[in-house]
Tab-separated table of C-alpha atoms in Angstrom:
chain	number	residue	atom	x	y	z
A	17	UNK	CA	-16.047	-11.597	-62.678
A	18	UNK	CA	-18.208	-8.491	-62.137
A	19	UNK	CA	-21.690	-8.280	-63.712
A	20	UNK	CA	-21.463	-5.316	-65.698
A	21	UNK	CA	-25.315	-4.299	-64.666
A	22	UNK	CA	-24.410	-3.884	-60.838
A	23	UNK	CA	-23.324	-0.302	-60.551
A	24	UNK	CA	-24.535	2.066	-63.171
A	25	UNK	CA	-22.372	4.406	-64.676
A	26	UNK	CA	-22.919	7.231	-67.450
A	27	UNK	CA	-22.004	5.069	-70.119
A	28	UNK	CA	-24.768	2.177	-68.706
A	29	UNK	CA	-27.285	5.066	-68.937
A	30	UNK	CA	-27.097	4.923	-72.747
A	31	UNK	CA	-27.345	1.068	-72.767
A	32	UNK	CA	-30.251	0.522	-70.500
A	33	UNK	CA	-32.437	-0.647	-72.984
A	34	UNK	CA	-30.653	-3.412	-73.849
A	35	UNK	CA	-29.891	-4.283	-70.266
A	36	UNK	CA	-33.368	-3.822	-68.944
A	37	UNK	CA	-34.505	-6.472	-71.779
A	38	UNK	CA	-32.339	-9.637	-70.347
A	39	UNK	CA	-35.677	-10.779	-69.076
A	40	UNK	CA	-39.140	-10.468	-69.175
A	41	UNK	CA	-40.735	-7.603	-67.067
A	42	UNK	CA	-44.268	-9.162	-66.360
A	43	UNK	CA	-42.904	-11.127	-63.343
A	44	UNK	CA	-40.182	-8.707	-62.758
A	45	UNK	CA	-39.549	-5.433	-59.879
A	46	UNK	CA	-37.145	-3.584	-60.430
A	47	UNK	CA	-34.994	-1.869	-57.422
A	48	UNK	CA	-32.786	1.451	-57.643
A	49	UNK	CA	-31.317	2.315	-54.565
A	50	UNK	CA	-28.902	5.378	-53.763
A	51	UNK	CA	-25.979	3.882	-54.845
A	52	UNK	CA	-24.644	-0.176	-54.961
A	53	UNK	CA	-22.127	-2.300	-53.548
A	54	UNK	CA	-21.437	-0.570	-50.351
A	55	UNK	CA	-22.351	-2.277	-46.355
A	56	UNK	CA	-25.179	0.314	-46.414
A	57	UNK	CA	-27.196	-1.001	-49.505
A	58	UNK	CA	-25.954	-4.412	-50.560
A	59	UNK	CA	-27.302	-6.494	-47.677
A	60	UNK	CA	-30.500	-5.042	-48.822
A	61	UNK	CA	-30.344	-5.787	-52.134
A	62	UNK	CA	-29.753	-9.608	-50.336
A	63	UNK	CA	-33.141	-8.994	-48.098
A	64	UNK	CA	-35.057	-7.826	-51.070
A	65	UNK	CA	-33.466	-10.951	-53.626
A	66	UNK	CA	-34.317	-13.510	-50.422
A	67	UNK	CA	-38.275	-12.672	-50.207
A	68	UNK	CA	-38.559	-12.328	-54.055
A	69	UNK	CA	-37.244	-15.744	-54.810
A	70	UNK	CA	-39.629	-16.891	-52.642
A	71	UNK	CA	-42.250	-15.952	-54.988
A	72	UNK	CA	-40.366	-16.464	-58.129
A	73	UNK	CA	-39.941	-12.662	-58.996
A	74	UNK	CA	-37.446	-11.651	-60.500
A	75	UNK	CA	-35.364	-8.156	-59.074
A	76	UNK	CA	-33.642	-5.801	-61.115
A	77	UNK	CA	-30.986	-4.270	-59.453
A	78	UNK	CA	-29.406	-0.462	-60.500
A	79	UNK	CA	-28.173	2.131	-59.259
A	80	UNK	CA	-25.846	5.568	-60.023
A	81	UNK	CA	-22.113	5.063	-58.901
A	82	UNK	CA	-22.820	7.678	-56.390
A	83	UNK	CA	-25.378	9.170	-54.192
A	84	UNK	CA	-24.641	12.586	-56.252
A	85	UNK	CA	-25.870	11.346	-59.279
A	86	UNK	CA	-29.198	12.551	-58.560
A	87	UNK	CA	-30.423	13.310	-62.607
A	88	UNK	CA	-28.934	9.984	-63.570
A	89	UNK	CA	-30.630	8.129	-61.127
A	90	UNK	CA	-34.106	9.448	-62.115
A	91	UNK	CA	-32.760	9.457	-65.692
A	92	UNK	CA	-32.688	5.347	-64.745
A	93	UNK	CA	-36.237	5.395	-63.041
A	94	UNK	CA	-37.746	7.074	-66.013
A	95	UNK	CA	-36.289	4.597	-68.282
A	96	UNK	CA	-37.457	1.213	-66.288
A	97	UNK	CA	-40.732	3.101	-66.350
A	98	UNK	CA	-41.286	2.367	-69.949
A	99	UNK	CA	-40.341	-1.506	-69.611
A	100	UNK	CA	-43.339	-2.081	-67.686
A	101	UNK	CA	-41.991	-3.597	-64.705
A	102	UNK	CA	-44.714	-4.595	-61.714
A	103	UNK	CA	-43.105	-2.449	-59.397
A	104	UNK	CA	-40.538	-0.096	-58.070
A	105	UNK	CA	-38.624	-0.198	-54.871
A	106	UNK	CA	-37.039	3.297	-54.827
A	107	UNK	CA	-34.480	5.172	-52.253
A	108	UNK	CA	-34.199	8.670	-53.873
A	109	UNK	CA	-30.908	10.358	-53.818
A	110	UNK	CA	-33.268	13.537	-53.928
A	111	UNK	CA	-36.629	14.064	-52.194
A	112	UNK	CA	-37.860	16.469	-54.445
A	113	UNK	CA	-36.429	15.549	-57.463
A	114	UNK	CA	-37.970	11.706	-57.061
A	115	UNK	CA	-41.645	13.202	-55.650
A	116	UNK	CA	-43.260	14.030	-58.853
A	117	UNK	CA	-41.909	10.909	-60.542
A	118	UNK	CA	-43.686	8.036	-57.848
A	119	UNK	CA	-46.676	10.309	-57.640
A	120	UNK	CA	-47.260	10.097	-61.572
A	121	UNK	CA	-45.880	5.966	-61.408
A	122	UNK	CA	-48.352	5.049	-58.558
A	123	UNK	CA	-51.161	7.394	-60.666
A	124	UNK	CA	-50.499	4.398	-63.334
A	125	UNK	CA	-51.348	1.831	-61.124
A	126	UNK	CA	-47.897	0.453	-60.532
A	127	UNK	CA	-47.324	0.254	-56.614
A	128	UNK	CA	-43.885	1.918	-55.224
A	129	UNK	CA	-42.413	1.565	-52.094
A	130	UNK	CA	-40.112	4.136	-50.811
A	131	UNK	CA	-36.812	3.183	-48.574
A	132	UNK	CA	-35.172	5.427	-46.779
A	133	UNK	CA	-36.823	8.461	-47.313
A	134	UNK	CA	-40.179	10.750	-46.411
A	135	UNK	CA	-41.128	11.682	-50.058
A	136	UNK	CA	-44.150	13.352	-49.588
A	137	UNK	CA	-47.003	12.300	-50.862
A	138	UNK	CA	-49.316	9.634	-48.001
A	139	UNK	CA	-49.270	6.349	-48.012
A	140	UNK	CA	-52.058	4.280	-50.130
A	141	UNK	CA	-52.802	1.144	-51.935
A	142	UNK	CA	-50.089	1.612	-54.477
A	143	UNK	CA	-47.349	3.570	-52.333
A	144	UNK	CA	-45.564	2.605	-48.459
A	145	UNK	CA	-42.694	3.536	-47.064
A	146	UNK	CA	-40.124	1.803	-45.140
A	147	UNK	CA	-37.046	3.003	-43.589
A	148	UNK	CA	-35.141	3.138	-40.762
A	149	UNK	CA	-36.198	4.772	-37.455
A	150	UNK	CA	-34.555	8.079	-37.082
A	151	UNK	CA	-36.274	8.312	-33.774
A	152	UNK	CA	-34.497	5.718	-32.284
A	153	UNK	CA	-31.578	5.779	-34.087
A	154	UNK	CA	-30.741	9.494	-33.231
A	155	UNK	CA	-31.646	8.851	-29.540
A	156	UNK	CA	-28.893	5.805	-29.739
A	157	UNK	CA	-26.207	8.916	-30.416
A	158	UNK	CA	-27.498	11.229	-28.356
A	159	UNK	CA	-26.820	8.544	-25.680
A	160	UNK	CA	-23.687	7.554	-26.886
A	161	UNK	CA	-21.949	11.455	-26.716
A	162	UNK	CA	-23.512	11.532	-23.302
A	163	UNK	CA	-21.538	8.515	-22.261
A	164	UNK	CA	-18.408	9.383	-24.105
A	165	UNK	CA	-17.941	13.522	-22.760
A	166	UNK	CA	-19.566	12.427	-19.661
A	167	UNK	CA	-22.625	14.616	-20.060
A	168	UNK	CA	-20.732	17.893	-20.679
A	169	UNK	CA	-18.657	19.552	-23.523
A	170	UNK	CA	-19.530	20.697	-27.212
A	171	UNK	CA	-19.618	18.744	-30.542
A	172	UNK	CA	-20.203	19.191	-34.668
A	173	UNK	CA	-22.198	17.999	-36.691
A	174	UNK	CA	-21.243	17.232	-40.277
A	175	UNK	CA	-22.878	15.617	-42.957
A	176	UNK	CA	-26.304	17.513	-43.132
A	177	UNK	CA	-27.457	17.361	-46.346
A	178	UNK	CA	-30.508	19.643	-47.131
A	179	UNK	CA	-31.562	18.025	-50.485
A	180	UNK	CA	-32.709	14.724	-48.629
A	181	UNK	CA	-35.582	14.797	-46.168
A	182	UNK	CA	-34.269	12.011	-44.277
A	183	UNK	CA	-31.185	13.773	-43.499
A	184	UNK	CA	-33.211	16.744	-42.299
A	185	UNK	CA	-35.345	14.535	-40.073
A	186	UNK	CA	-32.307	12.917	-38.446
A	187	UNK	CA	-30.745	16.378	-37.802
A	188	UNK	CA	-33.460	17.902	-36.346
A	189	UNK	CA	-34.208	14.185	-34.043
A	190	UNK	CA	-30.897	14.065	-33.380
A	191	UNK	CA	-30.774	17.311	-31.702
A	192	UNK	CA	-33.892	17.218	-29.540
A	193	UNK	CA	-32.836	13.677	-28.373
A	194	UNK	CA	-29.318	15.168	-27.060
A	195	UNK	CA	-31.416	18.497	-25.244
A	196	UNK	CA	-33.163	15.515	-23.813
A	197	UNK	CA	-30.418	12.884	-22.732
A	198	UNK	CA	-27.553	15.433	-22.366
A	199	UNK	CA	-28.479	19.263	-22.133
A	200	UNK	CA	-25.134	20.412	-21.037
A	201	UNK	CA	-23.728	19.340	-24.115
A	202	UNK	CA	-24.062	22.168	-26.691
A	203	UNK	CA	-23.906	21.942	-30.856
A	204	UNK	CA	-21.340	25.066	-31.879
A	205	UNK	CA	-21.261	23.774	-35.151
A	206	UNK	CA	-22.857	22.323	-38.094
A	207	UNK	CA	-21.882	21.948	-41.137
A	208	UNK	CA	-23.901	21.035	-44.584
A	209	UNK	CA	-22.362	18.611	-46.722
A	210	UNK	CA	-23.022	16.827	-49.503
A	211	UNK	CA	-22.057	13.265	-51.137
A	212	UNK	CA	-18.440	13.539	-51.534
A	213	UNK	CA	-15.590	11.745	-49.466
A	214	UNK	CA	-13.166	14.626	-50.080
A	215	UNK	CA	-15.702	17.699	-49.245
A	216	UNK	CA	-16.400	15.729	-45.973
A	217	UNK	CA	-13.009	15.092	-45.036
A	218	UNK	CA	-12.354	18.986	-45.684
A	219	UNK	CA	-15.493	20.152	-43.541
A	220	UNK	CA	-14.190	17.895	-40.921
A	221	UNK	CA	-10.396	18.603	-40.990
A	222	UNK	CA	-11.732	22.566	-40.841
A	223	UNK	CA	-13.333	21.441	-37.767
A	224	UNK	CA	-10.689	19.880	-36.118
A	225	UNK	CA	-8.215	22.555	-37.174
A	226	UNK	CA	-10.726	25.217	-36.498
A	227	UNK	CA	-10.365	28.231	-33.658
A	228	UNK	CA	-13.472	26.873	-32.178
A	229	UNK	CA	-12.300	23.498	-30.191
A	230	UNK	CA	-15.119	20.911	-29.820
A	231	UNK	CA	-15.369	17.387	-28.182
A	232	UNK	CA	-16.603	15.242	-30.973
A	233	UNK	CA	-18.124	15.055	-34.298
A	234	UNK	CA	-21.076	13.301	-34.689
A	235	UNK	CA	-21.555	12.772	-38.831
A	236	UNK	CA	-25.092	12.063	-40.099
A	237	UNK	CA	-24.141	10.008	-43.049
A	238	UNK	CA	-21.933	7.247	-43.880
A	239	UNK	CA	-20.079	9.529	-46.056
A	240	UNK	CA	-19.652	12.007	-43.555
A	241	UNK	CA	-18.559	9.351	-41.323
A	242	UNK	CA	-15.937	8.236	-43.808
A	243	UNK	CA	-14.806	11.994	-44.393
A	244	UNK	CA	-14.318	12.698	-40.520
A	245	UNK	CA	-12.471	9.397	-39.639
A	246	UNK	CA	-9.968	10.522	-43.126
A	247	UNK	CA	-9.454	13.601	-41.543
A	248	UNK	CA	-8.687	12.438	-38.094
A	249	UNK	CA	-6.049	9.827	-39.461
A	250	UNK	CA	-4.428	12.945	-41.293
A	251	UNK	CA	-4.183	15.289	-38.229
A	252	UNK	CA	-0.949	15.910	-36.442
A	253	UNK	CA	-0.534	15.212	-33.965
A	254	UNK	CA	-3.677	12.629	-34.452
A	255	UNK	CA	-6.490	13.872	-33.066
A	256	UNK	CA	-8.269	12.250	-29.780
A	257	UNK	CA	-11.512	13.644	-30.960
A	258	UNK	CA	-15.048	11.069	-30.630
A	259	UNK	CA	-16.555	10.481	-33.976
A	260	UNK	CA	-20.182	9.116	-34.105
A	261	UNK	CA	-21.505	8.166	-37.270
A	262	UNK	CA	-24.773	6.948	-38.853
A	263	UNK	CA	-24.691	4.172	-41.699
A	264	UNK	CA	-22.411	1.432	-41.633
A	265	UNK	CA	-19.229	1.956	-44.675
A	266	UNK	CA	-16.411	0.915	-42.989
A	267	UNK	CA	-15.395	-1.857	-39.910
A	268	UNK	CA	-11.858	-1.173	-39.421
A	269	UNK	CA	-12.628	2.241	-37.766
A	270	UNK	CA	-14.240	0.581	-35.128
A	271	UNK	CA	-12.474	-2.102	-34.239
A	272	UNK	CA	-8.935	0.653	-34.100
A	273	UNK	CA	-11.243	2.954	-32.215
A	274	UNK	CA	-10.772	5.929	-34.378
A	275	UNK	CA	-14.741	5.942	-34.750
A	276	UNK	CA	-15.728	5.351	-31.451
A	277	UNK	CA	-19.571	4.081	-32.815
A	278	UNK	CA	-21.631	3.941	-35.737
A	279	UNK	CA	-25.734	3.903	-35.386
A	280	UNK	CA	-26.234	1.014	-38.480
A	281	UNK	CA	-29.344	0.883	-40.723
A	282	UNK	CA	-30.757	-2.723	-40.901
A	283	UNK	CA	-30.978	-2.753	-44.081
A	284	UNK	CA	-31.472	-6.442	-44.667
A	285	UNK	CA	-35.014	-6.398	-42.809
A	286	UNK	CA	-35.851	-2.966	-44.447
A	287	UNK	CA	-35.120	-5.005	-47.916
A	288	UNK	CA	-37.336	-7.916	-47.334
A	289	UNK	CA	-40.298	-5.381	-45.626
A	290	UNK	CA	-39.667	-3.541	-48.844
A	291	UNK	CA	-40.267	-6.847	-51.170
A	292	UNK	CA	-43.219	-8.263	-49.305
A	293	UNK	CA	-45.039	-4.960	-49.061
A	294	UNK	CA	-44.560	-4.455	-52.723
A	295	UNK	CA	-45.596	-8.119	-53.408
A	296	UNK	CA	-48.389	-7.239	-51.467
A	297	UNK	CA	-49.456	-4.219	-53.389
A	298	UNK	CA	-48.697	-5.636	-56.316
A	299	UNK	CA	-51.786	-8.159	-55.409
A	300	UNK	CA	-53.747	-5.393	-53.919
A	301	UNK	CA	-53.692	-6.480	-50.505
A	302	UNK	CA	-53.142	-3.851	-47.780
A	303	UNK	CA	-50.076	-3.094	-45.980
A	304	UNK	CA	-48.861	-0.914	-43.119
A	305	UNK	CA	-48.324	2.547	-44.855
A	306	UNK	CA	-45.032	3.286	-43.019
A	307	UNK	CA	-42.730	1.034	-41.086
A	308	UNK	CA	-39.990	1.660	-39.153
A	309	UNK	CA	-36.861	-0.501	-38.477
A	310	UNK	CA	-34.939	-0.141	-35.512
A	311	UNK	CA	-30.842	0.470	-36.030
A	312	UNK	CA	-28.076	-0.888	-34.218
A	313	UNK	CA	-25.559	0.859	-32.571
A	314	UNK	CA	-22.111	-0.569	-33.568
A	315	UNK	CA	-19.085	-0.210	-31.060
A	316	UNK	CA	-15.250	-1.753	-30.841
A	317	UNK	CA	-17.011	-3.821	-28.211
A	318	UNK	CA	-20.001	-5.221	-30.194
A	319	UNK	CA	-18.647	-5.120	-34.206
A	320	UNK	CA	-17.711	-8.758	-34.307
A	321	UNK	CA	-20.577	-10.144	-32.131
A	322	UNK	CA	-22.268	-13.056	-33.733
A	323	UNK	CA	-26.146	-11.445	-33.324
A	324	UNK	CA	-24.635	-8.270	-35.775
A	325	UNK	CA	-23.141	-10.241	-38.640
A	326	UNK	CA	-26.391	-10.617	-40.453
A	327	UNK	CA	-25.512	-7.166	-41.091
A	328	UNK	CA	-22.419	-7.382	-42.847
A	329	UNK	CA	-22.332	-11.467	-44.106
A	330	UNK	CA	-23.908	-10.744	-47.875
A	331	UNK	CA	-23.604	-12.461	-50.718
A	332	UNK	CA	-23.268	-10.434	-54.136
A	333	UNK	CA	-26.407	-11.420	-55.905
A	334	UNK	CA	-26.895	-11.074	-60.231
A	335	UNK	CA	-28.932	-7.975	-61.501
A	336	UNK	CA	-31.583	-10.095	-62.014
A	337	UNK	CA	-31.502	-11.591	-59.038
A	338	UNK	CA	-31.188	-15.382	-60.584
């Protein structure tokens, strides 16, 4: 039966305080990621639950039902500010919207560490970031639409989504690493996007039904991903075009080849990084201010090997992480 505190939803938002008083907070964290029970963020919630049990802290776990829900999710960080918890592990849905909110928590004295996002303000005693290395991850594609149009042709990109800075970063890395692995290959269109499966199929069904012809998409988000691999099972006759997507959501495109690869966010490692640099701050001891965690690139070849199932074998872990 599902635990009614995994995925928030409006409703939750009005019953927090009852929720957020299941246990004591002075050996608790608490963790809001972008959204819950997805490939993406669920093996970190496992990462983060591992290392905490290790030191007998308790994790709450929340999140909005959707990576759009960007005033209910700080609606939820506002409120677990007030039930004193020991720290916050935090992946915004929102740069800006989340900056002013860890700058006044850390200001407090209660350490934050940011996933998956480059917030802002520097790293100190009270605030690191982890998150996954859009260097490398971006150069991963860049290499992989090389290989797949041979060095020549012209793609989309889809899923750019100008509220988050970490989408912004892996746009603008994710061009310079193709002028640098595969300058022949030209961008003749982006798209913005947002968090929505059905705007992202439409973007991407406008591309492939557009008067401008292009070789493959490459979609920044799992969403996007999602939305472009929707649209090319829809097409008729079904399109032969390469998708390349960040952020693992779905297997089964893979291993049909209708996404031909998928750059994957360890997000188990960034979850226990995330826990034991929080710990850490939490005891005032110092930790790296950023760290970055290398991806994986995911292929019909490699989805089922035994070294990537770490990435996908999670167990679904109580709120509280008892």
């Amino acid at each position: 039966m599902p635990n009614f505190c995994l995925r928030l939803t409006p409703l939750l938002l009005a019953v927090i305080p009852f929720a957020a008083g299941c246990h004591s907070q002075s050996d608790a964290i608490a963790v809001i990621p972008r959204t819950t029970a997805t490939p993406l963020w669920e093996p970190m919630h496992q990462g983060i639950v591992e290392t905490a049990r290790q030191d007998k802290i308790s994790v709450y776990w929340n999140a909005p039902p959707n990576e759009a829900y960007v005033e209910q999710q700080m609606e939820l960080y506002a409120t677990l500010q007030r039930r004193h918890y020991r720290g916050f592990i935090l992946s915004p849905d929102e740069t800006l919207a989340a900056r002013t909110a860890v700058q006044e928590t850390i200001e407090r004295g209660v350490p934050v560490v940011i996933v998956d996002d480059e917030l802002g303000p520097p790293p100190s005693p009270r605030l690191s970031y982890v998150r996954n290395d859009e260097a490398a991850g971006t150069m991963l594609a860049a290499q992989t639409i090389s290989r797949l149009l041979h060095g020549k042709g012209s793609i989309a990109i889809i899923g750019i989504i100008p509220r988050s800075e970490a989408s912004l970063t892996r746009e603008d890395a994710f061009e310079k690493a193709l002028t640098q692995v595969a300058p022949s290959i030209h961008i003749s269109i982006r798209r913005f996007g947002d968090t929505f499966i059905t705007h992202q199929q439409q973007i991407a069904q406008e591309v492939l039904t557009g008067s401008e012809p292009v070789d493959a998409i490459v979609a920044l988000s799992g969403i996007a991903t999602r939305g472009a691999y929707y649209a090319k099972l829809a097409s008729e006759p079904r399109s032969k075009i390469a998708i390349v997507g960040f952020d693992q959501d779905l297997l089964m495109p893979l291993e049909t080849g209708d996404v031909d690869a998928i750059i994957a966010q360890d997000t188990r490692t960034i979850g226990r990084i995330a826990m034991r640099n929080l710990d850490a701050e939490i005891h005032q001891e110092t930790v790296p201010g950023i760290t970055l965690v290398s991806p994986i690139l995911l292929t019909r070849d490699n989805v089922q090997a035994p070294s990537n199932q770490p990435l996908f074998s999670y167990s679904i872990f109580r709120w509280s992480g008892s």
